[in-house]
mmCIF file of C-alpha atoms (C1' of nucleotides) in Angstrom:
data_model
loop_
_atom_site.group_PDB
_atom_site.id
_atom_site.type_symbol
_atom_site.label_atom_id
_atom_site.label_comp_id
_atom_site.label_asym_id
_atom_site.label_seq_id
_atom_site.Cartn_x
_atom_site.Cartn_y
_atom_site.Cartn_z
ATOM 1 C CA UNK A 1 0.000 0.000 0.000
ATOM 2 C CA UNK A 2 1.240 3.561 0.570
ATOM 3 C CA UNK A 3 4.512 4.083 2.072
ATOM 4 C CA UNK A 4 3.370 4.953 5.659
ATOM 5 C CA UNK A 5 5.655 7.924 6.070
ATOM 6 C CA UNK A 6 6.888 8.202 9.450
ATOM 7 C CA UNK A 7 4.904 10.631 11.345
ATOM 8 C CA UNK A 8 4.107 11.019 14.946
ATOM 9 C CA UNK A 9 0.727 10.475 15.431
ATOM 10 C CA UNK A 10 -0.072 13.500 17.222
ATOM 11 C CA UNK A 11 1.576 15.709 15.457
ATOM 12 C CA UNK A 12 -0.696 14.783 12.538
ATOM 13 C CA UNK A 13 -3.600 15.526 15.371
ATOM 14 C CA UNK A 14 -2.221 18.516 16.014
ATOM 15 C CA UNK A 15 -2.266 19.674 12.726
ATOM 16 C CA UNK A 16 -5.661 18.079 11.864
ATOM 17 C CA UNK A 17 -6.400 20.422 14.409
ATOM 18 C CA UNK A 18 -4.786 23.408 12.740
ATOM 19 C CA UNK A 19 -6.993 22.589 9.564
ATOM 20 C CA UNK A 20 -9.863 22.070 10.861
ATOM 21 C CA UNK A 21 -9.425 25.041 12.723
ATOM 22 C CA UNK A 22 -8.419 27.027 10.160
ATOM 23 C CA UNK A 23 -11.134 26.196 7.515
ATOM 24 C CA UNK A 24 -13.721 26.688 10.731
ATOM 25 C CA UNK A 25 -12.277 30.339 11.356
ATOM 26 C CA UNK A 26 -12.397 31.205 7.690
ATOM 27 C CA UNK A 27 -16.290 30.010 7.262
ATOM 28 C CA UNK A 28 -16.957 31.691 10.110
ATOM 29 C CA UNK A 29 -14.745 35.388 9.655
ATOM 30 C CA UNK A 30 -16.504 35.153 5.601
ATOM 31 C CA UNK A 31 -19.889 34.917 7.841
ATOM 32 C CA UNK A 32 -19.068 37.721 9.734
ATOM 33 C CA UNK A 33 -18.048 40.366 6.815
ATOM 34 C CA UNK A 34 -21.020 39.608 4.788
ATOM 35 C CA UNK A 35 -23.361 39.689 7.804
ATOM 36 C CA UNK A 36 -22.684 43.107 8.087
ATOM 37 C CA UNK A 37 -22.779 43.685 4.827
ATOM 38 C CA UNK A 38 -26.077 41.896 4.098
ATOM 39 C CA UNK A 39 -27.537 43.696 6.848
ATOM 40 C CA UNK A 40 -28.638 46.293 4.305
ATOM 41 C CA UNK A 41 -30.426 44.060 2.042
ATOM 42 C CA UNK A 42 -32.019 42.540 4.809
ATOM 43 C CA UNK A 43 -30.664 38.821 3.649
ATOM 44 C CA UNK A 44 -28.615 36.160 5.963
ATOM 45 C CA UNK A 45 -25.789 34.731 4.043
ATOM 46 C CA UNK A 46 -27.630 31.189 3.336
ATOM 47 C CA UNK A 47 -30.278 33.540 1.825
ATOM 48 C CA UNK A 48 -27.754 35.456 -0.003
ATOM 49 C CA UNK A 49 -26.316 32.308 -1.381
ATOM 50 C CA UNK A 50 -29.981 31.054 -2.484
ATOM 51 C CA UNK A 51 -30.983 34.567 -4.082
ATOM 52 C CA UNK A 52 -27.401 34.641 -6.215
ATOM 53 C CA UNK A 53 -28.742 31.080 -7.445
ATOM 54 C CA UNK A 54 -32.148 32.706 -8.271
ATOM 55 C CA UNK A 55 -30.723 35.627 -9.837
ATOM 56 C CA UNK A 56 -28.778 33.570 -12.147
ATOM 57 C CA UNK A 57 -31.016 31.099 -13.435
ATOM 58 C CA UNK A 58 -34.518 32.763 -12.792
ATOM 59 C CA UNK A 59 -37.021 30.305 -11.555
ATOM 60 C CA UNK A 60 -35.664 26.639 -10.399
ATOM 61 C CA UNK A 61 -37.466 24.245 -8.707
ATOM 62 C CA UNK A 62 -36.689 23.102 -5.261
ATOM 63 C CA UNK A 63 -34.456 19.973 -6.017
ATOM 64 C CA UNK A 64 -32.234 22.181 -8.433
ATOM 65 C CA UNK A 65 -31.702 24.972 -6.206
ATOM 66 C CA UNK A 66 -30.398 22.625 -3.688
ATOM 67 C CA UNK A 67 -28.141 20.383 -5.975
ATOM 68 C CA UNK A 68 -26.428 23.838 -6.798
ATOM 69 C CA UNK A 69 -26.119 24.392 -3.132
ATOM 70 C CA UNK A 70 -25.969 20.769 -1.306
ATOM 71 C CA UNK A 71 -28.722 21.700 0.682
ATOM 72 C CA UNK A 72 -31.643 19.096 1.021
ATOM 73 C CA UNK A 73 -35.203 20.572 1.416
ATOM 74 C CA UNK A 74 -35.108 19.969 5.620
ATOM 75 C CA UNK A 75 -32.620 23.502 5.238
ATOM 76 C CA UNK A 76 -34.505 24.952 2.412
ATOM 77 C CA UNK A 77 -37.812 24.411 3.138
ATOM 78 C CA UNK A 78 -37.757 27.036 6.181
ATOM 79 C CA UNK A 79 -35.078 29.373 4.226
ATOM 80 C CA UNK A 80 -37.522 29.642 1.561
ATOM 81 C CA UNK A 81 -40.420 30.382 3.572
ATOM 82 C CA UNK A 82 -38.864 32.822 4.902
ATOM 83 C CA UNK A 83 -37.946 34.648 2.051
ATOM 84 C CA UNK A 84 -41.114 34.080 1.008
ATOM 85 C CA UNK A 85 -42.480 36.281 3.744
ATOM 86 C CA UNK A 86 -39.807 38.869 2.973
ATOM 87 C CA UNK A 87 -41.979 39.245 -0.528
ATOM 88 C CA UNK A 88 -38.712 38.155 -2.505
ATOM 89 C CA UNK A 89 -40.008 35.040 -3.862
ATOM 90 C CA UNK A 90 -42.527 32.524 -4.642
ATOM 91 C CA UNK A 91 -43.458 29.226 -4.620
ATOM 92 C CA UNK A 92 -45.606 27.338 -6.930
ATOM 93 C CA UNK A 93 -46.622 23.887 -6.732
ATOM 94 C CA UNK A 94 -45.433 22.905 -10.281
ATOM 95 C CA UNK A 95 -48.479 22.201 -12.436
ATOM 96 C CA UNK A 96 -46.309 19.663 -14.900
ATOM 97 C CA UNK A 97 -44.968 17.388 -11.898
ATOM 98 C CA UNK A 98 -47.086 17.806 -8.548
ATOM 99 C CA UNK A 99 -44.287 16.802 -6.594
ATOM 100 C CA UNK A 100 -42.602 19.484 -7.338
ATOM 101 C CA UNK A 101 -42.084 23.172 -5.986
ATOM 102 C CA UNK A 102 -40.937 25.895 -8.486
ATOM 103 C CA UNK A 103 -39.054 28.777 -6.864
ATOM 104 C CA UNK A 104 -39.214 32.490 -8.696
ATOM 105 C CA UNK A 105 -38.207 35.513 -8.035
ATOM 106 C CA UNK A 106 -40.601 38.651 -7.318
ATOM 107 C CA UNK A 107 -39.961 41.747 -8.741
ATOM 108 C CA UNK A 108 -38.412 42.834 -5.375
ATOM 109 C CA UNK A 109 -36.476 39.570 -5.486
ATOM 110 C CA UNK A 110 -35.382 41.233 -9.333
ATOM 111 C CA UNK A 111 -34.440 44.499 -7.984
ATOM 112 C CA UNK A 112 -32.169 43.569 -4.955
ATOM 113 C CA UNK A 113 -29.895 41.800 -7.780
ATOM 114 C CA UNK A 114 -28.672 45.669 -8.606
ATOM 115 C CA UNK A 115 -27.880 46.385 -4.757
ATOM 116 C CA UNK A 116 -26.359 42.998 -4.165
ATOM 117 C CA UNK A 117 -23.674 44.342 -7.145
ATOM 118 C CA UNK A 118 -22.560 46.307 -4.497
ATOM 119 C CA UNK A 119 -21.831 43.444 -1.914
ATOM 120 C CA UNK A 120 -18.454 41.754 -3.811
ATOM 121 C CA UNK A 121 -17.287 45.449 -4.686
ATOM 122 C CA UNK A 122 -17.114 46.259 -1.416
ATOM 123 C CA UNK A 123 -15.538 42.899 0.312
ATOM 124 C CA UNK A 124 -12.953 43.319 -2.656
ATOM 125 C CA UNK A 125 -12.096 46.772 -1.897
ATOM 126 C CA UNK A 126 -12.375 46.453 1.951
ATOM 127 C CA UNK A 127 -10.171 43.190 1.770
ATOM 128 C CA UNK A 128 -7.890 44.084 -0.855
ATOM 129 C CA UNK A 129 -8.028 41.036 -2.379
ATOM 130 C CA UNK A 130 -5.970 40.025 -5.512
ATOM 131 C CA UNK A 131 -8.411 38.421 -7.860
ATOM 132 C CA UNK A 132 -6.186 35.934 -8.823
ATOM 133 C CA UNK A 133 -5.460 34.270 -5.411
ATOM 134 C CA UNK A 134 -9.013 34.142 -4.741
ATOM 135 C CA UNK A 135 -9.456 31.650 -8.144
ATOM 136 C CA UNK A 136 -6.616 30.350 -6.639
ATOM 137 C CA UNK A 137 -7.804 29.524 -3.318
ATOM 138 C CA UNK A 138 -11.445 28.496 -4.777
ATOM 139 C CA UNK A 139 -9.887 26.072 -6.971
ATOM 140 C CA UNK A 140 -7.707 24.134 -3.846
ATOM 141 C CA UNK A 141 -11.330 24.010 -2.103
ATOM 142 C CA UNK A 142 -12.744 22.506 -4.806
ATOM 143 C CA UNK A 143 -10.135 19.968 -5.323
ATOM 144 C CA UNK A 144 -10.167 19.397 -1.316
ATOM 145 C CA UNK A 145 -13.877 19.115 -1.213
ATOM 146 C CA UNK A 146 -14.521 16.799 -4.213
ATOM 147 C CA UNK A 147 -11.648 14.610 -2.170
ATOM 148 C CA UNK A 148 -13.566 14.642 0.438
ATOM 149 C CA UNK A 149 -16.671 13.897 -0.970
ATOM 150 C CA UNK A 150 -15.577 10.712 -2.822
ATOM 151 C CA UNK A 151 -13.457 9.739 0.557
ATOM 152 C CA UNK A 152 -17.125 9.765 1.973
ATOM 153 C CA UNK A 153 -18.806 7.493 -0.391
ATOM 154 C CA UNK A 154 -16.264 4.827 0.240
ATOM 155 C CA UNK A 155 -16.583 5.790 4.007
ATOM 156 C CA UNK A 156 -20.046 5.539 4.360
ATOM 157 C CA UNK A 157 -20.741 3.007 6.811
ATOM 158 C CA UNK A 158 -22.446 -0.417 5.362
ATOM 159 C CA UNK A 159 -21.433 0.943 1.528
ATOM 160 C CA UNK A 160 -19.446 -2.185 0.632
ATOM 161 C CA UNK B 1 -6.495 55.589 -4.393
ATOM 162 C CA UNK B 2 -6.515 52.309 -5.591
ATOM 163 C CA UNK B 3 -6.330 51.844 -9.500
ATOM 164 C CA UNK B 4 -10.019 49.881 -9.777
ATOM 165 C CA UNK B 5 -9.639 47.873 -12.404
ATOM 166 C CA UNK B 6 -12.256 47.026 -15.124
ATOM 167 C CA UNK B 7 -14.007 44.309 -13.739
ATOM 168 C CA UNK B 8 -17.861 43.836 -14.921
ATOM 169 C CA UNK B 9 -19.577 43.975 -11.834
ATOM 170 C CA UNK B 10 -22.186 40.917 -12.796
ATOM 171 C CA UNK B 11 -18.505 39.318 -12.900
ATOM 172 C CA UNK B 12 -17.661 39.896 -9.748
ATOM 173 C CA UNK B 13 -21.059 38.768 -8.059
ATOM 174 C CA UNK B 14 -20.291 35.543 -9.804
ATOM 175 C CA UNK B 15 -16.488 35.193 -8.619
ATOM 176 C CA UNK B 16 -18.338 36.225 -5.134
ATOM 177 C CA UNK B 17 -20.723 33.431 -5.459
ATOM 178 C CA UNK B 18 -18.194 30.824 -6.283
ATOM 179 C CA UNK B 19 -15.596 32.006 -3.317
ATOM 180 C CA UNK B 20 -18.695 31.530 -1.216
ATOM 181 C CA UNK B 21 -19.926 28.452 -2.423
ATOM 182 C CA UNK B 22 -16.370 26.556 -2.414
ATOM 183 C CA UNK B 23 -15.827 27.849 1.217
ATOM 184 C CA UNK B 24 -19.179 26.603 1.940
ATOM 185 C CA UNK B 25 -18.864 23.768 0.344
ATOM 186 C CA UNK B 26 -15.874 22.659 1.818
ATOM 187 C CA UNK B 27 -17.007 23.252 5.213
ATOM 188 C CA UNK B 28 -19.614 21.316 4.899
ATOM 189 C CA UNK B 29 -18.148 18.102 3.144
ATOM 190 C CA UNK B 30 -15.307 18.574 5.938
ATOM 191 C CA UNK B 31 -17.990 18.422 8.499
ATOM 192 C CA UNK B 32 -19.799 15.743 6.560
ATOM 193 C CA UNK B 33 -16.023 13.494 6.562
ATOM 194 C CA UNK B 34 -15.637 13.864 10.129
ATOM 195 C CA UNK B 35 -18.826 13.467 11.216
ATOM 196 C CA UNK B 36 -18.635 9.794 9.933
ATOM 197 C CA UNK B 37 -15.697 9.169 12.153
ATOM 198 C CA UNK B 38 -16.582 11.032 14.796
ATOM 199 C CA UNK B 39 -19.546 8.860 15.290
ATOM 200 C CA UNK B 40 -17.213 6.056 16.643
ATOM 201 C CA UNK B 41 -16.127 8.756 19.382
ATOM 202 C CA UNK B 42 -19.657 9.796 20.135
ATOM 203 C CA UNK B 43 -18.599 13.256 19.078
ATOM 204 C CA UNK B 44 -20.082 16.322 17.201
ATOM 205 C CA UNK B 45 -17.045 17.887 15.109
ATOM 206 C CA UNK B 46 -17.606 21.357 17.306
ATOM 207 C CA UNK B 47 -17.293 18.647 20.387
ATOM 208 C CA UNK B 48 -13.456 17.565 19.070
ATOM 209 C CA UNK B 49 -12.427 20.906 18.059
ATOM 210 C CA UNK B 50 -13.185 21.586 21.784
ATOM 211 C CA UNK B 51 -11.810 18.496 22.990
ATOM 212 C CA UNK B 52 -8.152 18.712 20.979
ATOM 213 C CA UNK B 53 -7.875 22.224 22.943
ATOM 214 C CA UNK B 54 -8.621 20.236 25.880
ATOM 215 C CA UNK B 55 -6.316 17.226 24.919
ATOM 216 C CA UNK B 56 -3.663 20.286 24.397
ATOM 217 C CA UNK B 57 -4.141 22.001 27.069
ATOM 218 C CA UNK B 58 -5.363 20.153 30.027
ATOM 219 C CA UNK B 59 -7.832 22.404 32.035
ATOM 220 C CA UNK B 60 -8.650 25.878 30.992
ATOM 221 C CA UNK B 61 -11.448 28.385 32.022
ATOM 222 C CA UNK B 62 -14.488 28.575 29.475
ATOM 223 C CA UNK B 63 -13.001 32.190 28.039
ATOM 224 C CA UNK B 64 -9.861 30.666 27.216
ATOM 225 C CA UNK B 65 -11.297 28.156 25.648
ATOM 226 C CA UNK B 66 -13.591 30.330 23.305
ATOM 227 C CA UNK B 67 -10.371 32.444 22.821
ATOM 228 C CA UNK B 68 -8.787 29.561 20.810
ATOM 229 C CA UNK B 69 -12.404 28.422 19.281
ATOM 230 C CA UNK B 70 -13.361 32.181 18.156
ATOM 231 C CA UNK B 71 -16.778 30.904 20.177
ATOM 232 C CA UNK B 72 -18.146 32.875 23.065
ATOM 233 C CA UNK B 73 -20.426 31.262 25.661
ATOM 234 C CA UNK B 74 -23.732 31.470 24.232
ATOM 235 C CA UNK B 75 -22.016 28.168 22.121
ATOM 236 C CA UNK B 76 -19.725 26.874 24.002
ATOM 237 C CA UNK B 77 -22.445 26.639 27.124
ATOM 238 C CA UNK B 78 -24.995 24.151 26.142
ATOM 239 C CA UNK B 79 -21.765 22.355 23.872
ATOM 240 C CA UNK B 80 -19.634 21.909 27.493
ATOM 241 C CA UNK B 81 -23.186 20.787 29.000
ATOM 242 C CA UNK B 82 -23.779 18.524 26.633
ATOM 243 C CA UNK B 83 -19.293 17.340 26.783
ATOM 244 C CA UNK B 84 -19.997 16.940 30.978
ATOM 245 C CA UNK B 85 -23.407 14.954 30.369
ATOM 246 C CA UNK B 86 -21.245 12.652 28.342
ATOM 247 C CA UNK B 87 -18.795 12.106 31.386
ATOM 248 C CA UNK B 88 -15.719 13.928 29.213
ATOM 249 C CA UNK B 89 -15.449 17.035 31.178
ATOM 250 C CA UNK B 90 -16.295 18.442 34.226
ATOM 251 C CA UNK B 91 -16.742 22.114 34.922
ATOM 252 C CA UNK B 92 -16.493 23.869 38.157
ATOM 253 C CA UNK B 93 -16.110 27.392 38.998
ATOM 254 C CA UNK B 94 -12.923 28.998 39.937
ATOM 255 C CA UNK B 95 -12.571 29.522 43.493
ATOM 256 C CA UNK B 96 -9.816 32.466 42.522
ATOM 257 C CA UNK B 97 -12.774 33.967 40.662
ATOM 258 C CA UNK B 98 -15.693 32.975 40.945
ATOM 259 C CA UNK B 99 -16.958 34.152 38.032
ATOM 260 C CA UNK B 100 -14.644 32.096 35.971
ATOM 261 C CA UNK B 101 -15.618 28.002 35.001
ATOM 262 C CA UNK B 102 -12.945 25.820 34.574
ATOM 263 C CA UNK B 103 -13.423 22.904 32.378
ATOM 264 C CA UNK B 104 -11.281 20.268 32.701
ATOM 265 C CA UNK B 105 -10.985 16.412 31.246
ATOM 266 C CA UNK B 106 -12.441 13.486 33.021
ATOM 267 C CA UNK B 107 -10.388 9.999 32.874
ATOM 268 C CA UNK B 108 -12.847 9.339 30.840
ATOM 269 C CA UNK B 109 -12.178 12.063 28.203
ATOM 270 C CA UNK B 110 -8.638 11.597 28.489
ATOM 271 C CA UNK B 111 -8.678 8.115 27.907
ATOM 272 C CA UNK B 112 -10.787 9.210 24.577
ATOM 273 C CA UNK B 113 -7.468 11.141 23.339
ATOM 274 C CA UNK B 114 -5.897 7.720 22.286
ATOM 275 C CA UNK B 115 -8.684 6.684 20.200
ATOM 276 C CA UNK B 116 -8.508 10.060 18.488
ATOM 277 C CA UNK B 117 -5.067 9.757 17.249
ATOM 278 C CA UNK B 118 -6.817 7.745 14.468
ATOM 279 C CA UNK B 119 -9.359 9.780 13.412
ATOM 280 C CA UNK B 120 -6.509 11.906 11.420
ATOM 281 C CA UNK B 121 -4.877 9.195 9.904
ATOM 282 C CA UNK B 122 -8.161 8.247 8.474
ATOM 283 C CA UNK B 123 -8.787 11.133 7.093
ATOM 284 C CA UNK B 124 -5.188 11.367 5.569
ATOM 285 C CA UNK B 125 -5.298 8.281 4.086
ATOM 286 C CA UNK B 126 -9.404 8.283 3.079
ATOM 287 C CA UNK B 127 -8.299 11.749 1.281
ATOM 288 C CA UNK B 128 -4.857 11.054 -0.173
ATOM 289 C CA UNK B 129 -3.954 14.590 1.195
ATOM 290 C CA UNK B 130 -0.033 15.728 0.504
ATOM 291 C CA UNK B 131 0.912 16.770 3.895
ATOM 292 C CA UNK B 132 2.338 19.608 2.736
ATOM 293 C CA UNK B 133 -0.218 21.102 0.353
ATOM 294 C CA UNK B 134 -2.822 20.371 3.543
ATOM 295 C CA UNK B 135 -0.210 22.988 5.417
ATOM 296 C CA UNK B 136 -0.176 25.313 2.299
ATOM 297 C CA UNK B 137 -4.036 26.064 2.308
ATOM 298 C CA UNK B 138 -3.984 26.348 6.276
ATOM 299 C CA UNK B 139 -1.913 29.067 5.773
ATOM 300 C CA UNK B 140 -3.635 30.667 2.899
ATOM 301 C CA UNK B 141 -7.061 29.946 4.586
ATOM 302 C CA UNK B 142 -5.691 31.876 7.636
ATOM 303 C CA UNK B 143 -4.593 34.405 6.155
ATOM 304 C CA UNK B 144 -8.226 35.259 4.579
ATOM 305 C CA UNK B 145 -9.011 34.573 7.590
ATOM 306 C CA UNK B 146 -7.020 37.767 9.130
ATOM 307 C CA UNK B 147 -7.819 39.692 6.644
ATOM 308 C CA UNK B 148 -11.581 39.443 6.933
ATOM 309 C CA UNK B 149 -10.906 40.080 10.734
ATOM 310 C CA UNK B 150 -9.376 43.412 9.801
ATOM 311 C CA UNK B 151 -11.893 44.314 6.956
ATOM 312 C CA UNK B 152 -14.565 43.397 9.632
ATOM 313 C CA UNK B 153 -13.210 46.162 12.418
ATOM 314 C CA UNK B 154 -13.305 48.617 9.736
ATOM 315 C CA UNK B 155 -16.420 47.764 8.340
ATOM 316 C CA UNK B 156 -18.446 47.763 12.349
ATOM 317 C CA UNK B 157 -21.438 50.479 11.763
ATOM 318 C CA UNK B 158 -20.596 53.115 14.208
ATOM 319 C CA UNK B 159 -16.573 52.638 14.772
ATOM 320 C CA UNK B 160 -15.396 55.617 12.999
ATOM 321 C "C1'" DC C 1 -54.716 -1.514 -15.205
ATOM 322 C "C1'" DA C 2 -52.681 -2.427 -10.439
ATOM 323 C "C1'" DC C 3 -49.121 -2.418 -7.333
ATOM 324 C "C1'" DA C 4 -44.483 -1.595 -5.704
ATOM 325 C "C1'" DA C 5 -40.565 1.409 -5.785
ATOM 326 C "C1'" DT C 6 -39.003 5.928 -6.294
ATOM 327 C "C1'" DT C 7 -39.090 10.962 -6.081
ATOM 328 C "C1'" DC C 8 -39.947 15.400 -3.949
ATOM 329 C "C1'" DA C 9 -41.197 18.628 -0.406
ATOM 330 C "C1'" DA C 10 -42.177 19.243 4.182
ATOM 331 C "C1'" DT C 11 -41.793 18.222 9.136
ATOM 332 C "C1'" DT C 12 -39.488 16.884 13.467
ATOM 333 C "C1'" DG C 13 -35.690 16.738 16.465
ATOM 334 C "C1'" DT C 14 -30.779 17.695 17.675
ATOM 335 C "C1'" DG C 15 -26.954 20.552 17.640
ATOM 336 C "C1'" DC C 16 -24.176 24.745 16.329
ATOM 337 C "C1'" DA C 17 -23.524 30.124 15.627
ATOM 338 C "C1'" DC C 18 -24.463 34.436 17.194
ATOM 339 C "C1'" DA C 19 -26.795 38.679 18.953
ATOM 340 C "C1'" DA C 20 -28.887 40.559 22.907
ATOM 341 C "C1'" DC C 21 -29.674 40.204 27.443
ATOM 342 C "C1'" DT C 22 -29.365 38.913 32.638
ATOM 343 C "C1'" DC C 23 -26.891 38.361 36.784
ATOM 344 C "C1'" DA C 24 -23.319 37.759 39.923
ATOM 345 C "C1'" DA C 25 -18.389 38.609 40.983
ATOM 346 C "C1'" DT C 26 -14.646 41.598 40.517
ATOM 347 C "C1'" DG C 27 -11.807 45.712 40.394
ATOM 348 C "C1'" DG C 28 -11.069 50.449 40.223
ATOM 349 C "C1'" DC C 29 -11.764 55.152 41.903
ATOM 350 C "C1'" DG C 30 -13.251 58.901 44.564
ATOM 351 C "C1'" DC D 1 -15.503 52.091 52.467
ATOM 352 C "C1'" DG D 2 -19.124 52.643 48.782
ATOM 353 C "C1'" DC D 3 -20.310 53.073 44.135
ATOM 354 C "C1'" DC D 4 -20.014 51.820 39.420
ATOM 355 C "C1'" DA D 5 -17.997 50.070 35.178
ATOM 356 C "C1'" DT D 6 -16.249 45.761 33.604
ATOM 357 C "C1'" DT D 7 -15.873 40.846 33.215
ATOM 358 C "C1'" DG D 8 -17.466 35.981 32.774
ATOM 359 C "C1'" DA D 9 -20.987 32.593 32.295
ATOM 360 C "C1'" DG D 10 -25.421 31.555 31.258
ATOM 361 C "C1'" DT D 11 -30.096 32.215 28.910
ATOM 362 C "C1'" DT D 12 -33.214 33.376 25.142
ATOM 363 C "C1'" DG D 13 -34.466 33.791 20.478
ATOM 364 C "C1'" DT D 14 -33.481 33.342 15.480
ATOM 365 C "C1'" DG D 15 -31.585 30.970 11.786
ATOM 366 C "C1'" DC D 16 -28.827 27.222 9.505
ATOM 367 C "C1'" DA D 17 -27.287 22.017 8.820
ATOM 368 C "C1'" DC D 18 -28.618 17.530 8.693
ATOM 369 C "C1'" DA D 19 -30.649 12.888 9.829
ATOM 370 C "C1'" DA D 20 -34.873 10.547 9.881
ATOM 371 C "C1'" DT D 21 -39.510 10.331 8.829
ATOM 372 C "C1'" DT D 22 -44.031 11.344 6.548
ATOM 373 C "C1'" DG D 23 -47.112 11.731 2.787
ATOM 374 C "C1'" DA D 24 -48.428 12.684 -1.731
ATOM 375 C "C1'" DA D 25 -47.351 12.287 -6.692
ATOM 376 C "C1'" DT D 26 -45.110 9.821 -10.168
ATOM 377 C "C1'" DT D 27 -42.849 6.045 -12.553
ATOM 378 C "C1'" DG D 28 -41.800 1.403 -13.621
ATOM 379 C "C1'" DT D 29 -43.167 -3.341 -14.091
ATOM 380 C "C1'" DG D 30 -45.883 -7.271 -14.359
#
DNA sequence: CACAATTCAATTGTGCACAACTCAATGGCG
DNA sequence: CGCCATTGAGTTGTGCACAATTGAATTGTG
């Protein structure tokens, strides 16, 4: 198999720890900025994440708006309600396929797309961020989550 | 001031939505990765980041603790509850200060550091990670991570 | 056509994150 | 000493993540 290299057991905890730690902090110092900064529009950053999906692709039923997210309907369900009641969207039982629950966007869901332009301007300019790390960065968290994600199909308990 | 450059805006709301899906993204299929081998351990992945502090550090009063998580007490509360239900820890309050709760490790939690020196070396060799790359994206990860600290001081409604 | 398996949204229950608040202990300062 | 601002933990309320379950609609198969 792989040539076990020869490290001390807890200094790979310790720097498990580091990572997780470190991917933690980030998640939750992103959170953070764009709290405040979403304050304004009156969104949470889920929602945020949900209405950039909706302002992309228009209308999308449920299932699709949570394959582009990898959120299952027991998160979205409530989310969408809730933007619901903020008079952003709507939600149709699909005429074609019963089963199914067609998000759109009102026309005040429309017209926050032109004030959410402002949102990345600013964390770019308050952050100074090079756009070219950021690609960068995205593009290791890609890699490590899609190495993740197939570690946990073959970890899955009672898969083999 | 700084030179913008000529970025499409629309662009950048989609570069924003990517950074903040990947992020996401990899939080969450972190989280998904540990919480299948955390399940052995009876443990929550908030539970071991608290618990590798612990396992570091021995005894420490609940505001130390948060220091090192980034969490303040209105998490780390009910999670330490829930950590002394489970026989790992045991809180008591200072009798230097009263006001301050030291948790400290049970046998029982201590004994539950050797079984956690695995949990790592699963995940290394479940993910194939290069040891060094994993240290690489800690280090760009924290630094976003300081950086959004800074932008988020500036950024506080009120603090000018 | 009838029945079983699947699909989709919603609900329930647990746990985490965080803001806002309470309350007691502490520490300074006049 | 007495008062008051600060500190530390805990509580409450809102929202997200996710597992497990429910129930209705649909699809596949005999």
């Amino acid at each position: 198999m792989t040539p076990t290299p020869a490290v001390d057991p807890a200094d790979l905890l310790r720097l498990d720890k580091q990572i997780c730690f470190s991917l933690h902090a980030a998640t939750r110092a992103f959170n953070g900025v764009y709290r405040v900064l979403l304050k304004d529009l009156g969104l949470t950053y889920p929602q945020y994440l949900v209405m950039m999906v909706l302002w992309e692709h228009g209308e999308l039923p449920v299932k699709r708006l949570g394959e582009h997210l990898r959120l299952d309907s027991g998160t979205l369900s409530p989310l969408l309600k809730r933007l619901e009641a903020a008079g952003l969207v709507r939600r149709e039982r699909s005429t074609r396929d019963e089963r199914s629950v067609e998000v759109r966007l009102t026309e005040e869901g429309q017209a926050l797309h032109e004030r959410a332009l402002e949102v990345p301007r600013r964390i770019a300019t308050v952050t100074g961020f090079d756009l070219d790390e950021l690609r960068d960065l995205r593009s290791r968290l890609d890699r490590l989550t899609t190495a993740l994600d197939e570690a946990a199909l073959e970890e899955t308990p009672g898969c083999r």
